[in-house]
mmCIF file of N, CA and C and ligand atoms in Angstrom:
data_model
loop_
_atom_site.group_PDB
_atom_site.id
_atom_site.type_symbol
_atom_site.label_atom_id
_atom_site.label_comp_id
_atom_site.label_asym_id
_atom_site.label_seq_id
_atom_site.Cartn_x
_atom_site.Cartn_y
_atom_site.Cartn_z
ATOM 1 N N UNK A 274 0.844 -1.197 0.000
ATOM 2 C CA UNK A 274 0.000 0.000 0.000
ATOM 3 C C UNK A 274 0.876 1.243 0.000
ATOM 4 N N UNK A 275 0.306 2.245 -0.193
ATOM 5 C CA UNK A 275 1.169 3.804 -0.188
ATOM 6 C C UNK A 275 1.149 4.076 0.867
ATOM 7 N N UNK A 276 1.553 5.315 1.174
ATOM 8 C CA UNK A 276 1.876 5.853 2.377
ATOM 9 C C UNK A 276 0.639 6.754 2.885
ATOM 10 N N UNK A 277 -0.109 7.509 1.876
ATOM 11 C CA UNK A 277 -1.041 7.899 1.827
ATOM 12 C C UNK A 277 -2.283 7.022 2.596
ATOM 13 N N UNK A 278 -2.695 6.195 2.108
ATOM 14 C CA UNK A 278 -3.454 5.172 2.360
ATOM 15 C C UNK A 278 -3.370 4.694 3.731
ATOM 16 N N UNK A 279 -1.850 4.173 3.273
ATOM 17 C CA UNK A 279 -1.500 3.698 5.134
ATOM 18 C C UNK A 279 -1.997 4.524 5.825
ATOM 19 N N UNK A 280 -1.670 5.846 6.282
ATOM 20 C CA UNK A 280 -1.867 6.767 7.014
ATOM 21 C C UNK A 280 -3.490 7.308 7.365
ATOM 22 N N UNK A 281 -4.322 6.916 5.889
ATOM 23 C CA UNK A 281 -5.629 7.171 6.239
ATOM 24 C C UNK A 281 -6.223 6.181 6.969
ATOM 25 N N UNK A 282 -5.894 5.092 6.594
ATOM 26 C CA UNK A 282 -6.403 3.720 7.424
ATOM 27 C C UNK A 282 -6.123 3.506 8.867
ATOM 28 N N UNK A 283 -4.682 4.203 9.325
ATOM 29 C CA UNK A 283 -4.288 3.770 10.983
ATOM 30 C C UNK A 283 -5.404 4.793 11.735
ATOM 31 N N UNK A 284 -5.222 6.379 10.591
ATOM 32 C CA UNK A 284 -5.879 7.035 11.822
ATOM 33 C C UNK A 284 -7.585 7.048 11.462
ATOM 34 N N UNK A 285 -8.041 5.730 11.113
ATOM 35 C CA UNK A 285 -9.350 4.984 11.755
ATOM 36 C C UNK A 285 -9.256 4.014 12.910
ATOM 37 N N UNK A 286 -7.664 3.603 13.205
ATOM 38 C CA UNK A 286 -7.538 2.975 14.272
ATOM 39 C C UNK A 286 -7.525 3.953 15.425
ATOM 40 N N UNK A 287 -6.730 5.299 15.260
ATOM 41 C CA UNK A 287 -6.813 6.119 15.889
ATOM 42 C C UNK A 287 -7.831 6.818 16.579
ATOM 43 N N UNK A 288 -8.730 6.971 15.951
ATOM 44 C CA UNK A 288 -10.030 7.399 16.085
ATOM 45 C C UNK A 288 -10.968 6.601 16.440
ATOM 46 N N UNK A 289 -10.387 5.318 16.330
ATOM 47 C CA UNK A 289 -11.557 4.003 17.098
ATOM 48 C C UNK A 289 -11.130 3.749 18.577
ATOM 49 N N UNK A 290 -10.203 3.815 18.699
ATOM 50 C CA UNK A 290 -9.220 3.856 20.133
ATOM 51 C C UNK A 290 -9.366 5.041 20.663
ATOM 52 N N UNK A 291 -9.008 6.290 19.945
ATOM 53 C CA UNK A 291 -8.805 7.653 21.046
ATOM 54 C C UNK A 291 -7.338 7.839 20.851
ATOM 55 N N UNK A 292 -6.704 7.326 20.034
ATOM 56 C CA UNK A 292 -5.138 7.408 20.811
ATOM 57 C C UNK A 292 -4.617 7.244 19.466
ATOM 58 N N UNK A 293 -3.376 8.045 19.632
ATOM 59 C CA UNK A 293 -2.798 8.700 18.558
ATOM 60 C C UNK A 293 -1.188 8.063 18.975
ATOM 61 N N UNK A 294 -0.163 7.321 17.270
ATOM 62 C CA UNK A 294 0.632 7.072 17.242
ATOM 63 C C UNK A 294 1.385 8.026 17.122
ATOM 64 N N UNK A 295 2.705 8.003 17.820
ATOM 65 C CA UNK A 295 3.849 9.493 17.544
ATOM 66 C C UNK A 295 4.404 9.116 16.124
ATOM 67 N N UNK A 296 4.833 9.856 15.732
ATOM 68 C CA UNK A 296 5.822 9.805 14.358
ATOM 69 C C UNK A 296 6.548 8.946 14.568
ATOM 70 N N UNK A 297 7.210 8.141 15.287
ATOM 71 C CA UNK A 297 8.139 7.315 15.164
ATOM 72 C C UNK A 297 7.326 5.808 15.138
ATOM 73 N N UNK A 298 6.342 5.789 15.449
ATOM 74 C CA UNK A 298 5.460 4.247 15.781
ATOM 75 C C UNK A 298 5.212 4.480 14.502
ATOM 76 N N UNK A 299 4.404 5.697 13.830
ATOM 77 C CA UNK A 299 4.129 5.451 12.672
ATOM 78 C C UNK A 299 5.068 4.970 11.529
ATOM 79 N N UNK A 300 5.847 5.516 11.636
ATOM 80 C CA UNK A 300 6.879 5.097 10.726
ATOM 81 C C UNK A 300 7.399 4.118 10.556
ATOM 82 N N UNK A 301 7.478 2.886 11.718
ATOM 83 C CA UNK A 301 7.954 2.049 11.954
ATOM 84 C C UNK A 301 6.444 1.338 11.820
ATOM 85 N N UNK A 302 5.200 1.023 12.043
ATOM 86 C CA UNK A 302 4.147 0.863 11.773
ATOM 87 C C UNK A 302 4.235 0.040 10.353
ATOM 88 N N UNK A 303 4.562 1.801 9.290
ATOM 89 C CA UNK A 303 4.643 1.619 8.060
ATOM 90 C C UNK A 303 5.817 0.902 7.112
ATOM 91 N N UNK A 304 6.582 0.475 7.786
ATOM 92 C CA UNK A 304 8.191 -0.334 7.541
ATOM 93 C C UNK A 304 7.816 -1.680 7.674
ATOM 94 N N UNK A 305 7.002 -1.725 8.926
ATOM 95 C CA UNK A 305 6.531 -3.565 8.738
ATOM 96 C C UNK A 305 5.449 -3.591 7.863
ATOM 97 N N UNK A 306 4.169 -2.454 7.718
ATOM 98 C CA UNK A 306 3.300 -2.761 6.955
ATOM 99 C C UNK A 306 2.938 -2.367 5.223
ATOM 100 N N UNK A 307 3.813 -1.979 4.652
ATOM 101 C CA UNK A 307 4.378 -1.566 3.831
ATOM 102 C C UNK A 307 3.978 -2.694 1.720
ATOM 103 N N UNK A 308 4.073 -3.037 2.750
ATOM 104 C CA UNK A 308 4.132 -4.477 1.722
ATOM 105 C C UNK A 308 3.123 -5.190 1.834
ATOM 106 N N UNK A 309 1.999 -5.347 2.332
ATOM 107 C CA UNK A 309 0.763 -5.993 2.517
ATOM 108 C C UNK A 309 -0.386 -5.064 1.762
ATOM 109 N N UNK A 310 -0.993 -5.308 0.940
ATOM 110 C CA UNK A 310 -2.364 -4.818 0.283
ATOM 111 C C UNK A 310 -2.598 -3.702 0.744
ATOM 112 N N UNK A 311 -3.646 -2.889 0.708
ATOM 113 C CA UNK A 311 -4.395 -2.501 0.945
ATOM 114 C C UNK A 311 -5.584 -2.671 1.451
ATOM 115 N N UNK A 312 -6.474 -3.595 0.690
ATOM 116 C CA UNK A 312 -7.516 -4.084 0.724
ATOM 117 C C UNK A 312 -6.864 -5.472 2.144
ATOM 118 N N UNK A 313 -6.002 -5.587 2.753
ATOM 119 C CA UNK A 313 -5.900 -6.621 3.132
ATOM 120 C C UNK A 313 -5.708 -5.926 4.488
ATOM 121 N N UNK A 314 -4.977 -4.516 4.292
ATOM 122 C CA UNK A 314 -4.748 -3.958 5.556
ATOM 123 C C UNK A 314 -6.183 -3.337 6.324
ATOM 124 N N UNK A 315 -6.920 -3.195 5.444
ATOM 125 C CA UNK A 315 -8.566 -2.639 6.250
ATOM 126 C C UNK A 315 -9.027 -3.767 6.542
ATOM 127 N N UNK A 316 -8.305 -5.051 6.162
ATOM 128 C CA UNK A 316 -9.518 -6.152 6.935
ATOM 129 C C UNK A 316 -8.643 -6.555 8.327
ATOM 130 N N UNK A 317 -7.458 -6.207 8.444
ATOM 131 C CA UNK A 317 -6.724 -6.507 9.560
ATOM 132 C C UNK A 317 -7.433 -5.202 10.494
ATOM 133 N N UNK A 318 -7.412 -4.015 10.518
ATOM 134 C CA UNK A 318 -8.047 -2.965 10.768
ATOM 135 C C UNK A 318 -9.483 -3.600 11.731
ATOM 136 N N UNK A 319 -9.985 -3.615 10.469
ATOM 137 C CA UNK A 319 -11.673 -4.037 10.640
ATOM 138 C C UNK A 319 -11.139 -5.484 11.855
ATOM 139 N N UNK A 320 -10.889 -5.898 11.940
ATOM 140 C CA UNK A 320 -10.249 -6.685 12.476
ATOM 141 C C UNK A 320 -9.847 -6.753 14.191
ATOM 142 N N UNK A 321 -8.962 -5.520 14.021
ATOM 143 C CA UNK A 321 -8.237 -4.938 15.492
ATOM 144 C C UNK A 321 -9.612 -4.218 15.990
ATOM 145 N N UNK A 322 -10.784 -3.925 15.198
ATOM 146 C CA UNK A 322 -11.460 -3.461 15.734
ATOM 147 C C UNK A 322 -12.168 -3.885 16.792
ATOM 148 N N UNK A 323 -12.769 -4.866 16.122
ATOM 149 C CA UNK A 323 -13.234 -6.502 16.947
ATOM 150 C C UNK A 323 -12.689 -7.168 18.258
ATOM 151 N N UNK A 324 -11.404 -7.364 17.823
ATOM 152 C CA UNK A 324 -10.512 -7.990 19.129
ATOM 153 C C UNK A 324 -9.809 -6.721 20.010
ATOM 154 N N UNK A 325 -9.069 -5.923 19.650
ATOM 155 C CA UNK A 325 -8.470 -5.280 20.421
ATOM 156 C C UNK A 325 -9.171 -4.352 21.343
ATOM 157 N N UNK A 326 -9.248 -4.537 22.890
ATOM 158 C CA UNK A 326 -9.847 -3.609 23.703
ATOM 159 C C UNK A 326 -9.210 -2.660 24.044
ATOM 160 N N UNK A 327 -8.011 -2.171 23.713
ATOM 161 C CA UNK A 327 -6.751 -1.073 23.412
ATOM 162 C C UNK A 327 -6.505 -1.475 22.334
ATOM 163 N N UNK A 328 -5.615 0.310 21.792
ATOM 164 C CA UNK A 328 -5.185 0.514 20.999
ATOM 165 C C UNK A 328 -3.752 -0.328 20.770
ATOM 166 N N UNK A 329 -4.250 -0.774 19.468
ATOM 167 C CA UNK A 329 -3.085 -1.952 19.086
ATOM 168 C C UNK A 329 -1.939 -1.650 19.171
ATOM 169 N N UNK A 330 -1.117 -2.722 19.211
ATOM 170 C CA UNK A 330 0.345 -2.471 19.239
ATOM 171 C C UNK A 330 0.765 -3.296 17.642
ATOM 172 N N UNK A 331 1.810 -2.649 17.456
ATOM 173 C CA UNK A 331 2.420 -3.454 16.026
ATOM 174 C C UNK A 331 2.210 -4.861 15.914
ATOM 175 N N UNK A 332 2.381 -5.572 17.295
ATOM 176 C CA UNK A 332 2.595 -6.816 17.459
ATOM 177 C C UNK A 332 1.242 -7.478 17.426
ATOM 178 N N UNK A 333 0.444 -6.540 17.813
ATOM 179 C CA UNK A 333 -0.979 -7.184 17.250
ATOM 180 C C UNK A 333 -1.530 -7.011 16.338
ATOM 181 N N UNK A 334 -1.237 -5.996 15.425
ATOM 182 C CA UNK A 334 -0.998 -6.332 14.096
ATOM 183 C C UNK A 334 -0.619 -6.513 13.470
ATOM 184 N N UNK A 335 0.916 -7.584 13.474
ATOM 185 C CA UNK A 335 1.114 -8.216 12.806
ATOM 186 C C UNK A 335 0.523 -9.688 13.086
ATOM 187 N N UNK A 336 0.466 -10.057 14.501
ATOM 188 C CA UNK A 336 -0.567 -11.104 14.904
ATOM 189 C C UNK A 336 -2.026 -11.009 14.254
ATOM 190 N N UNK A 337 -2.491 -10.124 13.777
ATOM 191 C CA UNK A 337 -3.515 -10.450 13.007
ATOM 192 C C UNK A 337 -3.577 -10.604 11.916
ATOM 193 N N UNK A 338 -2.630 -9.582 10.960
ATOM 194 C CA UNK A 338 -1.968 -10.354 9.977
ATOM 195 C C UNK A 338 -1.953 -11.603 9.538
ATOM 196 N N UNK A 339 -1.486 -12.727 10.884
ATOM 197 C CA UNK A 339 -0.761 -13.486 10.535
ATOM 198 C C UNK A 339 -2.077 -14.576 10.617
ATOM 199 N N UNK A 340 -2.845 -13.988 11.339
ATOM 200 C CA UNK A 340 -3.712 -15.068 11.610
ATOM 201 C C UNK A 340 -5.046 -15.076 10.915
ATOM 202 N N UNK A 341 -5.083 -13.984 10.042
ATOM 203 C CA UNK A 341 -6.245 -13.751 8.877
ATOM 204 C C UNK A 341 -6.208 -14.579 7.755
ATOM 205 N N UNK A 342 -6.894 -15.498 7.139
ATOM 206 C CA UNK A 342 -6.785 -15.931 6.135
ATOM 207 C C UNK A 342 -7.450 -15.833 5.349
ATOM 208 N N UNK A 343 -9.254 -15.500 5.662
ATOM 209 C CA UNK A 343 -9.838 -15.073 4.812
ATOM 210 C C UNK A 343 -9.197 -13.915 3.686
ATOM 211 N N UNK A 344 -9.484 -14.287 2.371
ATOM 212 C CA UNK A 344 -9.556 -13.617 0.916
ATOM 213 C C UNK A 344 -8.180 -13.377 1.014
ATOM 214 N N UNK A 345 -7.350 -14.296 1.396
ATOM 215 C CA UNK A 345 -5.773 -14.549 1.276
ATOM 216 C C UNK A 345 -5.546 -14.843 -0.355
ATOM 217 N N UNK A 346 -4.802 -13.935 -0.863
ATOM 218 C CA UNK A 346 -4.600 -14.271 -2.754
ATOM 219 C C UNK A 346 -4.300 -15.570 -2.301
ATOM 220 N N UNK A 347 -4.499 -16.210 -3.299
ATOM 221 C CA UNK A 347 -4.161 -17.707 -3.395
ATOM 222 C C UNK A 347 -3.086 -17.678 -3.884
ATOM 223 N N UNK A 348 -2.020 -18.993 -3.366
ATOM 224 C CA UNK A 348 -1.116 -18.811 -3.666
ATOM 225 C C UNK A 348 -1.120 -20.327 -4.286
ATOM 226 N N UNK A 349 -0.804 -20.514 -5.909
ATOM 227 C CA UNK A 349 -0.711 -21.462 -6.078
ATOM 228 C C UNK A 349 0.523 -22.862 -5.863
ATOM 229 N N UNK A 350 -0.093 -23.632 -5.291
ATOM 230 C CA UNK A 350 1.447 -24.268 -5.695
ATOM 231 C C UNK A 350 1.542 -25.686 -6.632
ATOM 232 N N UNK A 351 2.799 -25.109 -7.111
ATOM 233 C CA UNK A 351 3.511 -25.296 -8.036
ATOM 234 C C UNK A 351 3.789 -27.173 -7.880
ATOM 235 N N UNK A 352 3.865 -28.281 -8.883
ATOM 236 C CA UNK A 352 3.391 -29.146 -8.914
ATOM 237 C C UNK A 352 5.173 -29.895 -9.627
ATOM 238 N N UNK A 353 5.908 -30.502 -9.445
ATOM 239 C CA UNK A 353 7.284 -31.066 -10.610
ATOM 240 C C UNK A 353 6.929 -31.928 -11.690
ATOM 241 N N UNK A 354 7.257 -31.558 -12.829
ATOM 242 C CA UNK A 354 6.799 -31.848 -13.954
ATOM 243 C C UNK A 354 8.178 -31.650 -14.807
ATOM 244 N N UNK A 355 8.716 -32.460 -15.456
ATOM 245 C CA UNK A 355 9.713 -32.941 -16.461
ATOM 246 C C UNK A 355 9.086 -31.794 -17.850
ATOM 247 N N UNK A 356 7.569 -32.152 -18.669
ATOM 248 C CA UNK A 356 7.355 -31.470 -19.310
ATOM 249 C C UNK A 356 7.635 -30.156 -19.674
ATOM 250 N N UNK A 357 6.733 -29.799 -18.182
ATOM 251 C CA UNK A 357 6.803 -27.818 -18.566
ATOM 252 C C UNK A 357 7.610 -26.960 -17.397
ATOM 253 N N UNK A 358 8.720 -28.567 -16.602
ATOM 254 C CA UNK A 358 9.392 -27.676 -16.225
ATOM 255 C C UNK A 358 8.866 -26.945 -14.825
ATOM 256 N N UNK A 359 7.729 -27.122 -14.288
ATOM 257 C CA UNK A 359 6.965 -26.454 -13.514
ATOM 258 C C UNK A 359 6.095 -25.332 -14.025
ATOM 259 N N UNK A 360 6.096 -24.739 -14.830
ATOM 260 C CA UNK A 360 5.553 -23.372 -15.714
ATOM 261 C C UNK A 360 4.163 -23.576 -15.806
ATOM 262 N N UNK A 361 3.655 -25.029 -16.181
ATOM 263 C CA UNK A 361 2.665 -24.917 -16.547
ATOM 264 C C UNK A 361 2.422 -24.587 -18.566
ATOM 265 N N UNK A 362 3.196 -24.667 -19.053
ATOM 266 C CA UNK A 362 2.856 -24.102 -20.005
ATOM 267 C C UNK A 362 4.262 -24.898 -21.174
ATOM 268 N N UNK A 363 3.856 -25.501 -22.693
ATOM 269 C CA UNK A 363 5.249 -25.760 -23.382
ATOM 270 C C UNK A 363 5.069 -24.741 -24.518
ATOM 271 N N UNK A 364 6.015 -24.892 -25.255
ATOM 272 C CA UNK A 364 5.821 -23.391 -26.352
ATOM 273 C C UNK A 364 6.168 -24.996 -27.281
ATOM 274 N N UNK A 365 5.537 -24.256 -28.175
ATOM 275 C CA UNK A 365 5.495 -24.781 -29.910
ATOM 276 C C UNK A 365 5.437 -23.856 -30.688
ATOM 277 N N UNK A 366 5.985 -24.597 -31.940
ATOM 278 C CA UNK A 366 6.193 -23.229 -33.079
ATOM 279 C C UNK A 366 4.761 -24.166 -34.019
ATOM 280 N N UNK A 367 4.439 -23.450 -34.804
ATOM 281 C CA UNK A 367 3.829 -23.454 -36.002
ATOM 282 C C UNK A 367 4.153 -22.835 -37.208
ATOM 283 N N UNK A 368 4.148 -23.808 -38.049
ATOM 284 C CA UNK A 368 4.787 -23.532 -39.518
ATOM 285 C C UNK A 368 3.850 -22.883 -40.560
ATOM 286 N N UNK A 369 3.987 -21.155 -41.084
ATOM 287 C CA UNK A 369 2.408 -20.837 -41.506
ATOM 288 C C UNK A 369 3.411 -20.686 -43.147
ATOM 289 N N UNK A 370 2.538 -20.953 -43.882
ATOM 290 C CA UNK A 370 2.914 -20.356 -45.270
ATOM 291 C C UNK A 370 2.145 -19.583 -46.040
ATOM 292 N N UNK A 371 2.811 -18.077 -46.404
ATOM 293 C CA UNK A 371 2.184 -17.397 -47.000
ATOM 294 C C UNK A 371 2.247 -17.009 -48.059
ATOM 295 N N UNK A 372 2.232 -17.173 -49.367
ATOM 296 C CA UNK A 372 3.166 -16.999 -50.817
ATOM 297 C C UNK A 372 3.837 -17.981 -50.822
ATOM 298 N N UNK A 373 4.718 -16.993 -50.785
ATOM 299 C CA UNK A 373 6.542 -17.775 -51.254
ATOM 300 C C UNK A 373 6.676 -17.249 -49.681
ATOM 301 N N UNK A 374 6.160 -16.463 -48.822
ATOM 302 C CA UNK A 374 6.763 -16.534 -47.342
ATOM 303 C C UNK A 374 6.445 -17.378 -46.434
ATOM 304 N N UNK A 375 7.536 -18.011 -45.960
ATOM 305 C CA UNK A 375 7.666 -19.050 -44.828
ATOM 306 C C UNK A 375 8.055 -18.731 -43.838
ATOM 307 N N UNK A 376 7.552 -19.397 -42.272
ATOM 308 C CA UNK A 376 7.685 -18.412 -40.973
ATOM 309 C C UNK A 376 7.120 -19.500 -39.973
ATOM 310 N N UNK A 377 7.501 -19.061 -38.719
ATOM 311 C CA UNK A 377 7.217 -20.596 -37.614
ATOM 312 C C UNK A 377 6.901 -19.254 -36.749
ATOM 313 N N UNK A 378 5.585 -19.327 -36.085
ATOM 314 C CA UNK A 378 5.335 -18.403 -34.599
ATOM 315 C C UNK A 378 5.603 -19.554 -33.514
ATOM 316 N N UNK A 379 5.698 -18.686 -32.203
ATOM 317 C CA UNK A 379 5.248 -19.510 -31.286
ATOM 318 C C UNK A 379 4.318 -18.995 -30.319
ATOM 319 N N UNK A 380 3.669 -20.533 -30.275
ATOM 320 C CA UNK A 380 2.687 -20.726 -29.444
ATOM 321 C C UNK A 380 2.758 -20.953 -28.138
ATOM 322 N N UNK A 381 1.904 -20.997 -27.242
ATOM 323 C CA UNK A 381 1.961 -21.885 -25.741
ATOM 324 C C UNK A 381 1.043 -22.676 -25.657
ATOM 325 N N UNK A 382 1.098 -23.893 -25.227
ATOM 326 C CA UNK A 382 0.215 -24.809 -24.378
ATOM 327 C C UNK A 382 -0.426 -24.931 -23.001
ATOM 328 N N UNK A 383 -0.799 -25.366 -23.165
ATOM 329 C CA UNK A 383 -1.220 -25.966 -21.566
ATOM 330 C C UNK A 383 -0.527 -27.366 -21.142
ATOM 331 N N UNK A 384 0.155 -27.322 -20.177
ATOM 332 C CA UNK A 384 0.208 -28.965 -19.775
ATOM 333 C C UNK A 384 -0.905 -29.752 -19.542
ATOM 334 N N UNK A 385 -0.507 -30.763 -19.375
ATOM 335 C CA UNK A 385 -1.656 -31.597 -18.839
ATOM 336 C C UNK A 385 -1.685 -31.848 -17.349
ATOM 337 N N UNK A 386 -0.413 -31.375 -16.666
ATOM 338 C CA UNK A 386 -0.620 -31.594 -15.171
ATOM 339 C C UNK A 386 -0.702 -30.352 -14.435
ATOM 340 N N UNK A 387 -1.032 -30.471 -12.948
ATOM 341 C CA UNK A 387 -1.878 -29.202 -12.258
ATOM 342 C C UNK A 387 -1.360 -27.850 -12.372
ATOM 343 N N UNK A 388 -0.005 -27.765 -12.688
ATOM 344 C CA UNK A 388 0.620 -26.394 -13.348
ATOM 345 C C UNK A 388 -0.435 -25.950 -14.533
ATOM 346 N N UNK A 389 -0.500 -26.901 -15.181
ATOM 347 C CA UNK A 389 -0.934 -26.264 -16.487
ATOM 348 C C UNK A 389 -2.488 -26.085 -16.128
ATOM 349 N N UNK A 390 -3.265 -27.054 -15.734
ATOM 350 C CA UNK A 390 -4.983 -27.239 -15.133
ATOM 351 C C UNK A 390 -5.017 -25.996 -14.705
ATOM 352 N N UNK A 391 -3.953 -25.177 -13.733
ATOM 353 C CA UNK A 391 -4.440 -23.792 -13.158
ATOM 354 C C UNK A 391 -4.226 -22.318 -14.079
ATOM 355 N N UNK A 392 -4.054 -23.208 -15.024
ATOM 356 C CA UNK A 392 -3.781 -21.464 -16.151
ATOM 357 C C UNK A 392 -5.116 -21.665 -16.653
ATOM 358 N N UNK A 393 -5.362 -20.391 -17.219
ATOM 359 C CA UNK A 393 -6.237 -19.800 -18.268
ATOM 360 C C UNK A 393 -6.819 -21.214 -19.302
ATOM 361 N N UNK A 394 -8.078 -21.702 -19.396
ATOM 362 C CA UNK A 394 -8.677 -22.551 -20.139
ATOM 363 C C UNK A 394 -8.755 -22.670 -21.269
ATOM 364 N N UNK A 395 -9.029 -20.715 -22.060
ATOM 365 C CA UNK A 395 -8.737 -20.864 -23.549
ATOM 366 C C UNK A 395 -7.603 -21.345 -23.657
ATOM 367 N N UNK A 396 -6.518 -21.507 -23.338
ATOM 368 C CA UNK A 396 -5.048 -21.908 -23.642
ATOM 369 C C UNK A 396 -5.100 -23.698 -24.189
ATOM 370 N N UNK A 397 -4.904 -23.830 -25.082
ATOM 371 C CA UNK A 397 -5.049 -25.337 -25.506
ATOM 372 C C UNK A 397 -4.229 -26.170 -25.008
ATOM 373 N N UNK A 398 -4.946 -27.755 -24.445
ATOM 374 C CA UNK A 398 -3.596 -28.378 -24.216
ATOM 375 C C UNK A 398 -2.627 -28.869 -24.889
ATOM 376 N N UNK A 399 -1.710 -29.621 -24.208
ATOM 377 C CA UNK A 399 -1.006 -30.334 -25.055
ATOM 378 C C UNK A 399 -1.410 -31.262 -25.747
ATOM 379 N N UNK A 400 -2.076 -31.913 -25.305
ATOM 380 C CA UNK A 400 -2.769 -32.624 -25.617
ATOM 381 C C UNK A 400 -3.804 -32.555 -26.993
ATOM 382 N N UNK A 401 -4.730 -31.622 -26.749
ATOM 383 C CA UNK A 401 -5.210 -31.199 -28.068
ATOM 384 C C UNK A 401 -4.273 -30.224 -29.167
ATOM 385 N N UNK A 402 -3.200 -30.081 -29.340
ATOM 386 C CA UNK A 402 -2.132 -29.696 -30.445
ATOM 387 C C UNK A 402 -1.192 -30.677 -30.750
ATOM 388 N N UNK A 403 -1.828 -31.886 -30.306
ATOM 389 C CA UNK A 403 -0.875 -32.951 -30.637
ATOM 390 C C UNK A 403 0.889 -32.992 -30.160
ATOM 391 N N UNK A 404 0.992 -32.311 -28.666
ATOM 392 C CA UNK A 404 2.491 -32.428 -28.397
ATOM 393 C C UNK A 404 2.615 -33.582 -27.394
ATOM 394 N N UNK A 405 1.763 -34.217 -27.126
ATOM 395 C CA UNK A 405 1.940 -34.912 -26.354
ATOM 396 C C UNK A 405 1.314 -36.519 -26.258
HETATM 397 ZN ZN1 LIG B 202 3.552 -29.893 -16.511
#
């Protein structure tokens, strides 16, 4: 998130508590929280609202952080595969002829194993382009 943002969001913590971080909490606030969403930091927020009967400390929000999982991006994981390599995906060329001009693009596939199952569906498999 920005700094902007950050700053509008704590002082709803501020204002839900009564109590105001000095410049230096904030700053340091924003050094651990820096790197987490936006949309992820108002649900930790929304959050401290609920549990905390004082005004939070860093440590409880990063403890809530840590312990939120709802609408967590998914993180896929990644499956070992000889094929695609882990990627999910093999490239092929295709041979187009146009005139007298000759030319190979490339394409991508889909694998056939869960790398590839979690990409994009229009993407053809290997399977149906005959690479496999
Ligand atoms: Zn694969």
């Amino acid at each position: 998130m920005l700094l902007p943002e950050f700053i509008n969001e704590t002082s709803r913590i501020e204002n839900f508590f009564d109590k105001e971080l000095t410049r230096f909490q904030r700053d340091e606030w924003f050094r651990e929280l820096k790197n987490i969403s936006i949309q992820r930091y108002r649900q930790i927020v929304q959050e401290a609202f609920r549990k905390c009967k004082y005004m939070p400390k860093l440590a409880d929000i990063l403890e809530i952080q840590r312990s939120l999982t709802f609408n967590a991006p998914e993180v896929k994981e990644k499956v070992e595969c000889d094929i695609c390599n882990g990627t999910g995906f093999v490239m092929y060329k295709k041979h187009f002829k146009d005139g007298n001009r000759e030319y190979d693009l490339d394409y991508a596939a889909r694998c056939t194993c869960a790398n590839g199952m979690s990409q994009n569906k229009n993407i053809p498999l290997i399977t149906e382009v005959n690479l496999a």
